[in-house]
PDB file of C-alpha atoms in Angstrom:
ATOM      1  CA  MET A   1      46.621 -15.403  11.803  1.00 61.00           C
ATOM      2  CA  LYS A   2      46.095 -11.755  10.924  1.00 62.00           C
ATOM      3  CA  THR A   3      44.925 -12.728   7.432  1.00 63.00           C
ATOM      4  CA  VAL A   4      42.270 -15.069   8.856  1.00 55.00           C
ATOM      5  CA  PHE A   5      41.054 -12.274  11.124  1.00 55.00           C
ATOM      6  CA  TYR A   6      40.749  -9.863   8.151  1.00 56.00           C
ATOM      7  CA  VAL A   7      38.902 -12.431   6.056  1.00 50.00           C
ATOM      8  CA  ILE A   8      36.429 -13.133   8.875  1.00 63.00           C
ATOM      9  CA  THR A   9      35.944  -9.404   9.442  1.00 58.00           C
ATOM     10  CA  VAL A  10      35.285  -8.740   5.745  1.00 50.00           C
ATOM     11  CA  VAL A  11      32.810 -11.640   5.509  1.00 53.00           C
ATOM     12  CA  ALA A  12      31.012 -10.417   8.643  1.00 55.00           C
ATOM     13  CA  LEU A  13      30.786  -6.864   7.297  1.00 54.00           C
ATOM     14  CA  ILE A  14      29.445  -8.028   3.925  1.00 58.00           C
ATOM     15  CA  THR A  15      26.874 -10.253   5.629  1.00 55.00           C
ATOM     16  CA  CYS A  16      25.808  -7.456   7.962  1.00 51.00           C
ATOM     17  CA  TYR A  17      25.544  -4.941   5.099  1.00 48.00           C
ATOM     18  CA  SER A  18      23.443  -7.264   2.933  1.00 46.00           C
ATOM     19  CA  CYS A  19      21.108  -8.022   5.856  1.00 49.00           C
ATOM     20  CA  GLN A  20      20.507  -4.332   6.494  1.00 50.00           C
ATOM     21  CA  ASN A  21      19.754  -3.557   2.848  1.00 49.00           C
ATOM     22  CA  LYS A  22      17.471  -6.513   2.210  1.00 65.00           C
ATOM     23  CA  GLU A  23      13.847  -5.477   1.871  1.00 73.00           C
ATOM     24  CA  LYS A  24      11.411  -6.930   4.332  1.00 80.00           C
ATOM     25  CA  PRO A  25       9.037  -9.415   2.665  1.00 84.00           C
ATOM     26  CA  ILE A  26       5.524  -8.233   1.882  1.00 89.00           C
ATOM     27  CA  GLU A  27       3.264  -9.614   4.588  1.00 92.00           C
ATOM     28  CA  SER A  28       0.116  -7.551   3.996  1.00 93.00           C
ATOM     29  CA  ILE A  29      -1.641  -6.048   1.003  1.00 94.00           C
ATOM     30  CA  VAL A  30      -4.711  -4.070   0.058  1.00 94.00           C
ATOM     31  CA  VAL A  31      -6.419  -4.738  -3.285  1.00 94.00           C
ATOM     32  CA  LEU A  32      -7.866  -1.491  -4.550  1.00 92.00           C
ATOM     33  CA  THR A  33     -11.116  -1.443  -6.531  1.00 89.00           C
ATOM     34  CA  PRO A  34     -10.307  -1.784 -10.259  1.00 90.00           C
ATOM     35  CA  HIS A  35     -10.558   1.341 -12.407  1.00 88.00           C
ATOM     36  CA  ASN A  36     -13.081   0.922 -15.205  1.00 86.00           C
ATOM     37  CA  LEU A  37     -11.629   1.749 -18.631  1.00 87.00           C
ATOM     38  CA  THR A  38     -14.543   0.198 -20.509  1.00 83.00           C
ATOM     39  CA  VAL A  39     -16.686   2.405 -22.742  1.00 74.00           C
ATOM     40  CA  GLU A  40     -19.788   1.131 -20.952  1.00 74.00           C
ATOM     41  CA  LYS A  41     -19.578   2.960 -17.658  1.00 68.00           C
ATOM     42  CA  ASN A  42     -22.410   1.061 -15.938  1.00 72.00           C
ATOM     43  CA  MET A  43     -20.258  -1.877 -14.817  1.00 78.00           C
ATOM     44  CA  LYS A  44     -20.628  -1.553 -11.057  1.00 79.00           C
ATOM     45  CA  TYR A  45     -21.444  -5.232 -10.531  1.00 82.00           C
ATOM     46  CA  SER A  46     -18.679  -6.483 -12.838  1.00 82.00           C
ATOM     47  CA  ILE A  47     -16.155  -4.282 -11.019  1.00 85.00           C
ATOM     48  CA  MET A  48     -17.377  -5.500  -7.610  1.00 88.00           C
ATOM     49  CA  GLY A  49     -17.135  -9.125  -8.772  1.00 87.00           C
ATOM     50  CA  ILE A  50     -13.597  -8.695 -10.087  1.00 88.00           C
ATOM     51  CA  HIS A  51     -12.555  -6.887  -6.909  1.00 91.00           C
ATOM     52  CA  ASN A  52     -13.998  -9.673  -4.742  1.00 92.00           C
ATOM     53  CA  ARG A  53     -12.341 -12.357  -6.856  1.00 91.00           C
ATOM     54  CA  LEU A  54      -8.911 -10.698  -6.695  1.00 92.00           C
ATOM     55  CA  ILE A  55      -9.202 -10.402  -2.901  1.00 94.00           C
ATOM     56  CA  HIS A  56     -10.289 -14.043  -2.679  1.00 93.00           C
ATOM     57  CA  GLU A  57      -7.428 -15.280  -4.879  1.00 92.00           C
ATOM     58  CA  LEU A  58      -4.758 -13.322  -3.007  1.00 93.00           C
ATOM     59  CA  GLY A  59      -6.273 -14.547   0.255  1.00 92.00           C
ATOM     60  CA  GLN A  60      -5.207 -18.046  -0.817  1.00 91.00           C
ATOM     61  CA  ILE A  61      -1.530 -17.065  -0.558  1.00 91.00           C
ATOM     62  CA  THR A  62      -0.088 -18.487   2.636  1.00 89.00           C
ATOM     63  CA  ASN A  63       1.196 -15.911   5.132  1.00 90.00           C
ATOM     64  CA  LEU A  64      -0.178 -12.940   3.195  1.00 93.00           C
ATOM     65  CA  LYS A  65      -2.688 -10.776   5.035  1.00 94.00           C
ATOM     66  CA  VAL A  66      -5.212  -9.360   2.551  1.00 95.00           C
ATOM     67  CA  MET A  67      -7.471  -6.502   3.609  1.00 94.00           C
ATOM     68  CA  SER A  68     -11.206  -7.122   3.227  1.00 93.00           C
ATOM     69  CA  ARG A  69     -13.336  -5.714   0.416  1.00 91.00           C
ATOM     70  CA  THR A  70     -15.211  -3.565   2.909  1.00 89.00           C
ATOM     71  CA  THR A  71     -11.987  -1.980   4.135  1.00 90.00           C
ATOM     72  CA  SER A  72     -10.436  -1.504   0.697  1.00 89.00           C
ATOM     73  CA  SER A  73     -13.666  -0.073  -0.758  1.00 85.00           C
ATOM     74  CA  GLU A  74     -13.398   2.848   1.668  1.00 84.00           C
ATOM     75  CA  TYR A  75     -10.418   4.026  -0.416  1.00 82.00           C
ATOM     76  CA  GLN A  76     -12.161   3.746  -3.801  1.00 79.00           C
ATOM     77  CA  ASP A  77     -12.575   7.440  -4.568  1.00 78.00           C
ATOM     78  CA  THR A  78     -10.002   8.893  -2.225  1.00 82.00           C
ATOM     79  CA  ASP A  79      -7.359  11.489  -2.958  1.00 83.00           C
ATOM     80  CA  LEU A  80      -4.928   9.812  -0.568  1.00 86.00           C
ATOM     81  CA  THR A  81      -1.577   8.691  -1.884  1.00 85.00           C
ATOM     82  CA  ALA A  82      -0.714   5.007  -1.800  1.00 82.00           C
ATOM     83  CA  ASN A  83       1.755   5.641   1.040  1.00 83.00           C
ATOM     84  CA  LYS A  84      -0.894   7.382   3.160  1.00 86.00           C
ATOM     85  CA  MET A  85      -3.317   4.507   2.541  1.00 85.00           C
ATOM     86  CA  ALA A  86      -0.643   2.003   3.509  1.00 84.00           C
ATOM     87  CA  TYR A  87       0.122   3.919   6.679  1.00 86.00           C
ATOM     88  CA  GLN A  88      -3.551   4.053   7.668  1.00 90.00           C
ATOM     89  CA  LEU A  89      -4.162   0.388   6.829  1.00 91.00           C
ATOM     90  CA  LYS A  90      -0.768  -0.819   8.085  1.00 92.00           C
ATOM     91  CA  VAL A  91      -0.045  -2.747   4.871  1.00 94.00           C
ATOM     92  CA  ASP A  92       3.191  -3.321   2.985  1.00 93.00           C
ATOM     93  CA  ALA A  93       1.795  -3.199  -0.559  1.00 93.00           C
ATOM     94  CA  VAL A  94      -1.060  -2.158  -2.834  1.00 94.00           C
ATOM     95  CA  LEU A  95      -2.463  -4.022  -5.815  1.00 93.00           C
ATOM     96  CA  GLU A  96      -3.918  -1.596  -8.351  1.00 93.00           C
ATOM     97  CA  SER A  97      -5.804  -2.715 -11.438  1.00 93.00           C
ATOM     98  CA  GLU A  98      -7.546  -1.377 -14.496  1.00 93.00           C
ATOM     99  CA  LEU A  99     -10.346  -3.222 -16.272  1.00 90.00           C
ATOM    100  CA  LEU A 100     -11.207  -3.179 -19.949  1.00 89.00           C
ATOM    101  CA  GLU A 101     -13.968  -5.365 -21.377  1.00 88.00           C
ATOM    102  CA  VAL A 102     -14.359  -5.621 -25.144  1.00 86.00           C
ATOM    103  CA  GLY A 103     -17.031  -8.000 -26.361  1.00 87.00           C
ATOM    104  CA  ASP A 104     -16.481 -11.307 -24.606  1.00 89.00           C
ATOM    105  CA  THR A 105     -12.866 -10.516 -23.691  1.00 91.00           C
ATOM    106  CA  ILE A 106     -11.736  -9.209 -20.334  1.00 90.00           C
ATOM    107  CA  CYS A 107      -8.411  -7.433 -19.969  1.00 92.00           C
ATOM    108  CA  ILE A 108      -6.923  -6.522 -16.593  1.00 93.00           C
ATOM    109  CA  LYS A 109      -3.765  -4.464 -16.115  1.00 95.00           C
ATOM    110  CA  VAL A 110      -2.294  -5.077 -12.669  1.00 95.00           C
ATOM    111  CA  LYS A 111       0.376  -3.200 -10.692  1.00 95.00           C
ATOM    112  CA  LEU A 112       1.979  -4.404  -7.467  1.00 94.00           C
ATOM    113  CA  ILE A 113       3.432  -1.519  -5.488  1.00 93.00           C
ATOM    114  CA  ARG A 114       5.594  -1.883  -2.381  1.00 93.00           C
ATOM    115  CA  LEU A 115       5.075   0.944   0.076  1.00 87.00           C
ATOM    116  CA  ASN A 116       7.586   0.364   2.840  1.00 77.00           C
ATOM    117  CA  PRO A 117      10.101   1.930   3.241  1.00 76.00           C
ATOM    118  CA  GLU A 118       9.265   3.909   0.072  1.00 82.00           C
ATOM    119  CA  GLU A 119       6.894   3.539  -2.866  1.00 89.00           C
ATOM    120  CA  LYS A 120       8.307   1.191  -5.491  1.00 92.00           C
ATOM    121  CA  LEU A 121       6.642  -0.486  -8.471  1.00 93.00           C
ATOM    122  CA  LEU A 122       7.542  -4.176  -8.116  1.00 92.00           C
ATOM    123  CA  TRP A 123       5.661  -5.560 -11.040  1.00 92.00           C
ATOM    124  CA  GLU A 124       3.166  -4.656 -13.754  1.00 95.00           C
ATOM    125  CA  ASP A 125       1.476  -6.877 -16.315  1.00 95.00           C
ATOM    126  CA  THR A 126      -1.629  -7.176 -18.453  1.00 94.00           C
ATOM    127  CA  PHE A 127      -3.811 -10.283 -18.539  1.00 93.00           C
ATOM    128  CA  LYS A 128      -6.372 -11.065 -21.236  1.00 93.00           C
ATOM    129  CA  GLU A 129      -8.932 -13.890 -21.306  1.00 91.00           C
ATOM    130  CA  ALA A 130     -12.360 -14.703 -22.641  1.00 91.00           C
ATOM    131  CA  LYS A 131     -14.987 -13.912 -19.993  1.00 86.00           C
ATOM    132  CA  ARG A 132     -15.885 -17.602 -19.789  1.00 87.00           C
ATOM    133  CA  ASN A 133     -12.264 -18.317 -18.703  1.00 85.00           C
ATOM    134  CA  ASP A 134     -12.062 -15.561 -16.097  1.00 83.00           C
ATOM    135  CA  VAL A 135     -11.086 -18.029 -13.336  1.00 84.00           C
ATOM    136  CA  ASN A 136      -7.874 -18.706 -15.252  1.00 86.00           C
ATOM    137  CA  LEU A 137      -7.241 -14.962 -15.357  1.00 86.00           C
ATOM    138  CA  TYR A 138      -7.458 -14.595 -11.577  1.00 87.00           C
ATOM    139  CA  ASN A 139      -5.280 -17.678 -11.023  1.00 88.00           C
ATOM    140  CA  GLN A 140      -2.577 -16.179 -13.258  1.00 90.00           C
ATOM    141  CA  ILE A 141      -2.662 -12.912 -11.325  1.00 91.00           C
ATOM    142  CA  ARG A 142      -2.474 -14.739  -7.966  1.00 89.00           C
ATOM    143  CA  LYS A 143       0.533 -16.809  -9.101  1.00 90.00           C
ATOM    144  CA  LYS A 144       2.407 -13.728 -10.306  1.00 91.00           C
ATOM    145  CA  VAL A 145       1.698 -11.791  -7.112  1.00 90.00           C
ATOM    146  CA  GLU A 146       2.765 -14.802  -5.050  1.00 89.00           C
ATOM    147  CA  GLU A 147       6.112 -14.877  -6.899  1.00 88.00           C
ATOM    148  CA  LYS A 148       6.671 -11.167  -6.338  1.00 86.00           C
ATOM    149  CA  VAL A 149       5.737 -10.874  -2.667  1.00 86.00           C
ATOM    150  CA  GLU A 150       7.992 -13.796  -1.654  1.00 75.00           C
ATOM    151  CA  VAL A 151       5.938 -14.641   1.432  1.00 65.00           C
ATOM    152  CA  ARG A 152       7.469 -17.011   3.958  1.00 61.00           C
TER     153      ARG A 152
END
């Protein structure tokens, strides 16, 4: 009887410990305006379009709250840290990106950063497509983010 009690106690402690250390799922995110790495610096409209498209694509993920372009654009040229932005916006994560266009090819480097309880890079990848296939590019990014945020 004592052995059964010890086994139950150990199982309960392990279950309790794993529940406490499990990270809360990402339920909200802000998509920051992409950084332009292209030689041609006059790409304001391309950057705005990519930013809007990323917000739109992530907005398709069920149970993920995505901050609006208007809200996220306020943080475009800020000196705030990602954690301070997250605190102000009450979001769990930030999606950062860098854009490079060469000829008819678009390349986007994306980073997904969890901010609660502490800043942690969850995922980083680079996507490359012909400009005419840019919809495929955004779909790929959305699918990867959806895998990483594990929304319920």
